[in-house]
Amino acid sequence: QKEVEQNSGPLSVPEGAIASLNCTYSDRVSQSFFWYRQYSGKSPELIMSIYSNGDKEDGRFTAQLNKASQYVSLLIRDSQPSDSATYLCASGRGKLIFGQGTELSVKP
Amino acid sequence: DAGVTQSPTHLIKTRGQQVTLRCSPKSGHDTVSWYQQALGQGPQFIFQYYEEEERQRGNFPDRFSGHQYPNYSSELNVNALLLGDSALYLCASSLLGLAGEETQYFGPGTRLLVL
């Protein structure tokens, strides 16, 4: 059974701090990884996709992929209260396998 | 640019009934995937449709079926509803890129409650 694992949290950080969200996956051949943000009662919203080892930056967000360690992370710099949400890690092509999500709370 | 749309937004059914959920993909997308999300869990893949055919299927019983139309819109049908089918049903659309990458964008979801 291919799995994606995330710490369920909640993760609490002060406003302006760096939030670090982590994810591990079991399928060694997986090539595609995604981070989605989901506000309470809403649907998932794509933040980042990453396909190659290393870092990918988009504004305040940086995704990091390490295929050898089967590990993908999301860093959020200068965290804002509006970043408070559940962050979902997913891997796959076609059939996406999701982790259970990490709840992030950014305190003013 | 119209995003993914789903209807209805909310639905209440009783056990044993049948339900049909609808999805229109993002403009330019040709692939539709359906997911079930229970409260506090990540979405679970039901199936994916491409060129009006079911291309992949997750671990869901045959009570869950789907269809894709020539305009790429899609339906999810669930027969003989169980209490455990209560969930948020998400539709995601995508377009296969030249390098084989595929990014899925989600619609607002349909919240189904089975009583």
mmCIF file with all atom_site columns, N, CA and C in Angstrom, chain A residues 1 32 34 36 38 41-46 49 51 88 92-101, chain B residues 33 35 37 40-43 45 48 56 59 88 90 96 100-108 111:
data_model
loop_
_atom_site.group_PDB
_atom_site.id
_atom_site.type_symbol
_atom_site.label_atom_id
_atom_site.label_alt_id
_atom_site.label_comp_id
_atom_site.label_asym_id
_atom_site.label_entity_id
_atom_site.label_seq_id
_atom_site.pdbx_PDB_ins_code
_atom_site.Cartn_x
_atom_site.Cartn_y
_atom_site.Cartn_z
_atom_site.occupancy
_atom_site.B_iso_or_equiv
_atom_site.pdbx_formal_charge
_atom_site.auth_seq_id
_atom_site.auth_comp_id
_atom_site.auth_asym_id
_atom_site.auth_atom_id
_atom_site.pdbx_PDB_model_num
ATOM 1   N N  . GLN A 1 1   ? 0.849   -1.189 0.000   1.00 0.00 ? 1   GLN A N  1
ATOM 2   C CA . GLN A 1 1   ? 0.000   0.000  0.000   1.00 0.00 ? 1   GLN A CA 1
ATOM 3   C C  . GLN A 1 1   ? 0.895   1.253  0.000   1.00 0.00 ? 1   GLN A C  1
ATOM 4   N N  . SER A 1 32  ? 6.113   12.904 -8.948  1.00 0.00 ? 32  SER A N  1
ATOM 5   C CA . SER A 1 32  ? 5.398   14.174 -8.849  1.00 0.00 ? 32  SER A CA 1
ATOM 6   C C  . SER A 1 32  ? 4.892   14.375 -7.425  1.00 0.00 ? 32  SER A C  1
ATOM 7   N N  . PHE A 1 34  ? 3.053   17.378 -4.636  1.00 0.00 ? 34  PHE A N  1
ATOM 8   C CA . PHE A 1 34  ? 2.236   18.589 -4.601  1.00 0.00 ? 34  PHE A CA 1
ATOM 9   C C  . PHE A 1 34  ? 1.943   18.979 -3.155  1.00 0.00 ? 34  PHE A C  1
ATOM 10  N N  . TYR A 1 36  ? -0.972  21.239 -1.218  1.00 0.00 ? 36  TYR A N  1
ATOM 11  C CA . TYR A 1 36  ? -2.245  21.934 -1.301  1.00 0.00 ? 36  TYR A CA 1
ATOM 12  C C  . TYR A 1 36  ? -2.560  22.559 0.058   1.00 0.00 ? 36  TYR A C  1
ATOM 13  N N  . GLN A 1 38  ? -5.778  23.870 2.440   1.00 0.00 ? 38  GLN A N  1
ATOM 14  C CA . GLN A 1 38  ? -7.222  23.706 2.566   1.00 0.00 ? 38  GLN A CA 1
ATOM 15  C C  . GLN A 1 38  ? -7.715  24.461 3.794   1.00 0.00 ? 38  GLN A C  1
ATOM 16  N N  . GLY A 1 41  ? -13.689 23.932 5.719   1.00 0.00 ? 41  GLY A N  1
ATOM 17  C CA . GLY A 1 41  ? -14.935 23.969 4.962   1.00 0.00 ? 41  GLY A CA 1
ATOM 18  C C  . GLY A 1 41  ? -14.764 24.248 3.482   1.00 0.00 ? 41  GLY A C  1
ATOM 19  N N  . LYS A 1 42  ? -13.530 24.378 3.032   1.00 0.00 ? 42  LYS A N  1
ATOM 20  C CA . LYS A 1 42  ? -13.268 24.669 1.615   1.00 0.00 ? 42  LYS A CA 1
ATOM 21  C C  . LYS A 1 42  ? -12.553 23.506 0.953   1.00 0.00 ? 42  LYS A C  1
ATOM 22  N N  . SER A 1 43  ? -12.315 23.627 -0.351  1.00 0.00 ? 43  SER A N  1
ATOM 23  C CA . SER A 1 43  ? -11.633 22.579 -1.098  1.00 0.00 ? 43  SER A CA 1
ATOM 24  C C  . SER A 1 43  ? -10.131 22.868 -1.152  1.00 0.00 ? 43  SER A C  1
ATOM 25  N N  . PRO A 1 44  ? -9.311  21.870 -1.465  1.00 0.00 ? 44  PRO A N  1
ATOM 26  C CA . PRO A 1 44  ? -7.857  22.082 -1.549  1.00 0.00 ? 44  PRO A CA 1
ATOM 27  C C  . PRO A 1 44  ? -7.482  23.036 -2.682  1.00 0.00 ? 44  PRO A C  1
ATOM 28  N N  . GLU A 1 45  ? -6.493  23.864 -2.390  1.00 0.00 ? 45  GLU A N  1
ATOM 29  C CA . GLU A 1 45  ? -5.992  24.855 -3.339  1.00 0.00 ? 45  GLU A CA 1
ATOM 30  C C  . GLU A 1 45  ? -4.514  24.580 -3.556  1.00 0.00 ? 45  GLU A C  1
ATOM 31  N N  . LEU A 1 46  ? -4.101  24.455 -4.807  1.00 0.00 ? 46  LEU A N  1
ATOM 32  C CA . LEU A 1 46  ? -2.707  24.140 -5.105  1.00 0.00 ? 46  LEU A CA 1
ATOM 33  C C  . LEU A 1 46  ? -1.785  25.290 -4.700  1.00 0.00 ? 46  LEU A C  1
ATOM 34  N N  . SER A 1 49  ? 3.934   22.612 -6.945  1.00 0.00 ? 49  SER A N  1
ATOM 35  C CA . SER A 1 49  ? 4.241   21.294 -7.464  1.00 0.00 ? 49  SER A CA 1
ATOM 36  C C  . SER A 1 49  ? 5.761   21.203 -7.566  1.00 0.00 ? 49  SER A C  1
ATOM 37  N N  . TYR A 1 51  ? 8.940   18.377 -8.987  1.00 0.00 ? 51  TYR A N  1
ATOM 38  C CA . TYR A 1 51  ? 9.210   17.123 -9.677  1.00 0.00 ? 51  TYR A CA 1
ATOM 39  C C  . TYR A 1 51  ? 10.674  16.696 -9.573  1.00 0.00 ? 51  TYR A C  1
ATOM 40  N N  . LEU A 1 88  ? -1.941  19.905 2.813   1.00 0.00 ? 88  LEU A N  1
ATOM 41  C CA . LEU A 1 88  ? -1.982  18.530 2.336   1.00 0.00 ? 88  LEU A CA 1
ATOM 42  C C  . LEU A 1 88  ? -0.816  18.274 1.390   1.00 0.00 ? 88  LEU A C  1
ATOM 43  N N  . GLY A 1 92  ? 2.006   11.413 -6.817  1.00 0.00 ? 92  GLY A N  1
ATOM 44  C CA . GLY A 1 92  ? 1.408   10.566 -7.828  1.00 0.00 ? 92  GLY A CA 1
ATOM 45  C C  . GLY A 1 92  ? 1.132   11.296 -9.114  1.00 0.00 ? 92  GLY A C  1
ATOM 46  N N  . ARG A 1 93  ? 0.700   10.529 -10.081 1.00 0.00 ? 93  ARG A N  1
ATOM 47  C CA . ARG A 1 93  ? 0.306   11.063 -11.383 1.00 0.00 ? 93  ARG A CA 1
ATOM 48  C C  . ARG A 1 93  ? -1.001  10.375 -11.744 1.00 0.00 ? 93  ARG A C  1
ATOM 49  N N  . GLY A 1 94  ? -2.016  11.187 -11.983 1.00 0.00 ? 94  GLY A N  1
ATOM 50  C CA . GLY A 1 94  ? -3.349  10.618 -12.172 1.00 0.00 ? 94  GLY A CA 1
ATOM 51  C C  . GLY A 1 94  ? -3.965  10.390 -10.810 1.00 0.00 ? 94  GLY A C  1
ATOM 52  N N  . LYS A 1 95  ? -3.686  9.249  -10.237 1.00 0.00 ? 95  LYS A N  1
ATOM 53  C CA . LYS A 1 95  ? -4.143  8.938  -8.882  1.00 0.00 ? 95  LYS A CA 1
ATOM 54  C C  . LYS A 1 95  ? -3.218  9.613  -7.880  1.00 0.00 ? 95  LYS A C  1
ATOM 55  N N  . LEU A 1 96  ? -3.710  10.684 -7.254  1.00 0.00 ? 96  LEU A N  1
ATOM 56  C CA . LEU A 1 96  ? -2.936  11.345 -6.214  1.00 0.00 ? 96  LEU A CA 1
ATOM 57  C C  . LEU A 1 96  ? -3.191  10.651 -4.883  1.00 0.00 ? 96  LEU A C  1
ATOM 58  N N  . ILE A 1 97  ? -2.110  10.398 -4.159  1.00 0.00 ? 97  ILE A N  1
ATOM 59  C CA . ILE A 1 97  ? -2.216  9.847  -2.805  1.00 0.00 ? 97  ILE A CA 1
ATOM 60  C C  . ILE A 1 97  ? -1.890  10.975 -1.843  1.00 0.00 ? 97  ILE A C  1
ATOM 61  N N  . PHE A 1 98  ? -2.822  11.251 -0.939  1.00 0.00 ? 98  PHE A N  1
ATOM 62  C CA . PHE A 1 98  ? -2.687  12.369 -0.017  1.00 0.00 ? 98  PHE A CA 1
ATOM 63  C C  . PHE A 1 98  ? -2.300  11.877 1.379   1.00 0.00 ? 98  PHE A C  1
ATOM 64  N N  . GLY A 1 99  ? -1.549  12.728 2.085   1.00 0.00 ? 99  GLY A N  1
ATOM 65  C CA . GLY A 1 99  ? -1.383  12.548 3.504   1.00 0.00 ? 99  GLY A CA 1
ATOM 66  C C  . GLY A 1 99  ? -2.639  13.023 4.213   1.00 0.00 ? 99  GLY A C  1
ATOM 67  N N  . GLN A 1 100 ? -2.656  12.866 5.536   1.00 0.00 ? 100 GLN A N  1
ATOM 68  C CA . GLN A 1 100 ? -3.846  13.247 6.289   1.00 0.00 ? 100 GLN A CA 1
ATOM 69  C C  . GLN A 1 100 ? -3.909  14.742 6.565   1.00 0.00 ? 100 GLN A C  1
ATOM 70  N N  . GLY A 1 101 ? -2.824  15.450 6.204   1.00 0.00 ? 101 GLY A N  1
ATOM 71  C CA . GLY A 1 101 ? -2.820  16.898 6.379   1.00 0.00 ? 101 GLY A CA 1
ATOM 72  C C  . GLY A 1 101 ? -2.211  17.336 7.692   1.00 0.00 ? 101 GLY A C  1
ATOM 73  N N  . SER B 2 33  ? -10.794 13.967 -12.352 1.00 0.00 ? 33  SER B N  1
ATOM 74  C CA . SER B 2 33  ? -10.613 12.974 -11.282 1.00 0.00 ? 33  SER B CA 1
ATOM 75  C C  . SER B 2 33  ? -11.597 13.274 -10.167 1.00 0.00 ? 33  SER B C  1
ATOM 76  N N  . TYR B 2 35  ? -12.553 12.562 -5.995  1.00 0.00 ? 35  TYR B N  1
ATOM 77  C CA . TYR B 2 35  ? -12.015 12.185 -4.696  1.00 0.00 ? 35  TYR B CA 1
ATOM 78  C C  . TYR B 2 35  ? -13.131 12.270 -3.652  1.00 0.00 ? 35  TYR B C  1
ATOM 79  N N  . GLN B 2 37  ? -13.500 12.946 0.471   1.00 0.00 ? 37  GLN B N  1
ATOM 80  C CA . GLN B 2 37  ? -12.768 13.412 1.638   1.00 0.00 ? 37  GLN B CA 1
ATOM 81  C C  . GLN B 2 37  ? -13.654 13.338 2.873   1.00 0.00 ? 37  GLN B C  1
ATOM 82  N N  . GLY B 2 40  ? -11.548 15.400 8.521   1.00 0.00 ? 40  GLY B N  1
ATOM 83  C CA . GLY B 2 40  ? -10.264 15.201 9.188   1.00 0.00 ? 40  GLY B CA 1
ATOM 84  C C  . GLY B 2 40  ? -9.287  14.313 8.450   1.00 0.00 ? 40  GLY B C  1
ATOM 85  N N  . GLN B 2 41  ? -9.631  13.908 7.237   1.00 0.00 ? 41  GLN B N  1
ATOM 86  C CA . GLN B 2 41  ? -8.758  13.037 6.448   1.00 0.00 ? 41  GLN B CA 1
ATOM 87  C C  . GLN B 2 41  ? -8.351  13.714 5.145   1.00 0.00 ? 41  GLN B C  1
ATOM 88  N N  . GLY B 2 42  ? -7.310  13.172 4.515   1.00 0.00 ? 42  GLY B N  1
ATOM 89  C CA . GLY B 2 42  ? -6.957  13.639 3.183   1.00 0.00 ? 42  GLY B CA 1
ATOM 90  C C  . GLY B 2 42  ? -7.904  13.040 2.152   1.00 0.00 ? 42  GLY B C  1
ATOM 91  N N  . PRO B 2 43  ? -8.008  13.656 0.987   1.00 0.00 ? 43  PRO B N  1
ATOM 92  C CA . PRO B 2 43  ? -8.865  13.107 -0.067  1.00 0.00 ? 43  PRO B CA 1
ATOM 93  C C  . PRO B 2 43  ? -8.425  11.709 -0.486  1.00 0.00 ? 43  PRO B C  1
ATOM 94  N N  . PHE B 2 45  ? -8.728  8.924  -3.613  1.00 0.00 ? 45  PHE B N  1
ATOM 95  C CA . PHE B 2 45  ? -8.985  8.855  -5.055  1.00 0.00 ? 45  PHE B CA 1
ATOM 96  C C  . PHE B 2 45  ? -10.071 7.836  -5.361  1.00 0.00 ? 45  PHE B C  1
ATOM 97  N N  . GLN B 2 48  ? -10.489 8.339  -12.292 1.00 0.00 ? 48  GLN B N  1
ATOM 98  C CA . GLN B 2 48  ? -10.130 9.402  -13.224 1.00 0.00 ? 48  GLN B CA 1
ATOM 99  C C  . GLN B 2 48  ? -10.672 9.072  -14.608 1.00 0.00 ? 48  GLN B C  1
ATOM 100 N N  . GLN B 2 56  ? -8.140  5.321  -14.465 1.00 0.00 ? 56  GLN B N  1
ATOM 101 C CA . GLN B 2 56  ? -7.615  4.726  -13.232 1.00 0.00 ? 56  GLN B CA 1
ATOM 102 C C  . GLN B 2 56  ? -8.762  4.666  -12.237 1.00 0.00 ? 56  GLN B C  1
ATOM 103 N N  . ASN B 2 59  ? -9.706  2.279  -4.633  1.00 0.00 ? 59  ASN B N  1
ATOM 104 C CA . ASN B 2 59  ? -10.345 1.171  -3.920  1.00 0.00 ? 59  ASN B CA 1
ATOM 105 C C  . ASN B 2 59  ? -11.756 1.513  -3.458  1.00 0.00 ? 59  ASN B C  1
ATOM 106 N N  . LEU B 2 88  ? -17.179 14.972 1.772   1.00 0.00 ? 88  LEU B N  1
ATOM 107 C CA . LEU B 2 88  ? -17.017 16.014 0.763   1.00 0.00 ? 88  LEU B CA 1
ATOM 108 C C  . LEU B 2 88  ? -16.496 15.333 -0.505  1.00 0.00 ? 88  LEU B C  1
ATOM 109 N N  . LEU B 2 90  ? -14.936 15.725 -4.106  1.00 0.00 ? 90  LEU B N  1
ATOM 110 C CA . LEU B 2 90  ? -14.137 16.704 -4.832  1.00 0.00 ? 90  LEU B CA 1
ATOM 111 C C  . LEU B 2 90  ? -13.877 16.246 -6.257  1.00 0.00 ? 90  LEU B C  1
ATOM 112 N N  . LEU B 2 96  ? -2.546  16.930 -19.258 1.00 0.00 ? 96  LEU B N  1
ATOM 113 C CA . LEU B 2 96  ? -1.230  16.324 -19.270 1.00 0.00 ? 96  LEU B CA 1
ATOM 114 C C  . LEU B 2 96  ? -0.256  17.221 -20.008 1.00 0.00 ? 96  LEU B C  1
ATOM 115 N N  . GLY B 2 100 ? 5.063   15.255 -19.372 1.00 0.00 ? 100 GLY B N  1
ATOM 116 C CA . GLY B 2 100 ? 4.401   14.209 -18.606 1.00 0.00 ? 100 GLY B CA 1
ATOM 117 C C  . GLY B 2 100 ? 3.877   14.649 -17.266 1.00 0.00 ? 100 GLY B C  1
ATOM 118 N N  . GLU B 2 101 ? 4.088   15.923 -16.945 1.00 0.00 ? 101 GLU B N  1
ATOM 119 C CA . GLU B 2 101 ? 3.597   16.387 -15.651 1.00 0.00 ? 101 GLU B CA 1
ATOM 120 C C  . GLU B 2 101 ? 2.093   16.621 -15.731 1.00 0.00 ? 101 GLU B C  1
ATOM 121 N N  . GLU B 2 102 ? 1.432   16.461 -14.603 1.00 0.00 ? 102 GLU B N  1
ATOM 122 C CA . GLU B 2 102 ? -0.019  16.626 -14.544 1.00 0.00 ? 102 GLU B CA 1
ATOM 123 C C  . GLU B 2 102 ? -0.367  17.263 -13.212 1.00 0.00 ? 102 GLU B C  1
ATOM 124 N N  . THR B 2 103 ? -0.937  18.439 -13.237 1.00 0.00 ? 103 THR B N  1
ATOM 125 C CA . THR B 2 103 ? -1.309  19.150 -12.021 1.00 0.00 ? 103 THR B CA 1
ATOM 126 C C  . THR B 2 103 ? -2.824  19.212 -11.930 1.00 0.00 ? 103 THR B C  1
ATOM 127 N N  . GLN B 2 104 ? -3.355  18.784 -10.805 1.00 0.00 ? 104 GLN B N  1
ATOM 128 C CA . GLN B 2 104 ? -4.799  18.737 -10.610 1.00 0.00 ? 104 GLN B CA 1
ATOM 129 C C  . GLN B 2 104 ? -5.276  19.945 -9.819  1.00 0.00 ? 104 GLN B C  1
ATOM 130 N N  . TYR B 2 105 ? -6.343  20.544 -10.314 1.00 0.00 ? 105 TYR B N  1
ATOM 131 C CA . TYR B 2 105 ? -6.966  21.704 -9.687  1.00 0.00 ? 105 TYR B CA 1
ATOM 132 C C  . TYR B 2 105 ? -8.361  21.295 -9.237  1.00 0.00 ? 105 TYR B C  1
ATOM 133 N N  . PHE B 2 106 ? -8.671  21.610 -7.989  1.00 0.00 ? 106 PHE B N  1
ATOM 134 C CA . PHE B 2 106 ? -9.915  21.138 -7.394  1.00 0.00 ? 106 PHE B CA 1
ATOM 135 C C  . PHE B 2 106 ? -11.045 22.153 -7.530  1.00 0.00 ? 106 PHE B C  1
ATOM 136 N N  . GLY B 2 107 ? -12.248 21.611 -7.668  1.00 0.00 ? 107 GLY B N  1
ATOM 137 C CA . GLY B 2 107 ? -13.452 22.414 -7.583  1.00 0.00 ? 107 GLY B CA 1
ATOM 138 C C  . GLY B 2 107 ? -13.842 22.624 -6.139  1.00 0.00 ? 107 GLY B C  1
ATOM 139 N N  . PRO B 2 108 ? -14.952 23.342 -5.907  1.00 0.00 ? 108 PRO B N  1
ATOM 140 C CA . PRO B 2 108 ? -15.373 23.677 -4.541  1.00 0.00 ? 108 PRO B CA 1
ATOM 141 C C  . PRO B 2 108 ? -15.928 22.489 -3.760  1.00 0.00 ? 108 PRO B C  1
ATOM 142 N N  . ARG B 2 111 ? -20.859 18.641 -0.722  1.00 0.00 ? 111 ARG B N  1
ATOM 143 C CA . ARG B 2 111 ? -20.938 18.007 0.602   1.00 0.00 ? 111 ARG B CA 1
ATOM 144 C C  . ARG B 2 111 ? -22.192 17.153 0.650   1.00 0.00 ? 111 ARG B C  1
#
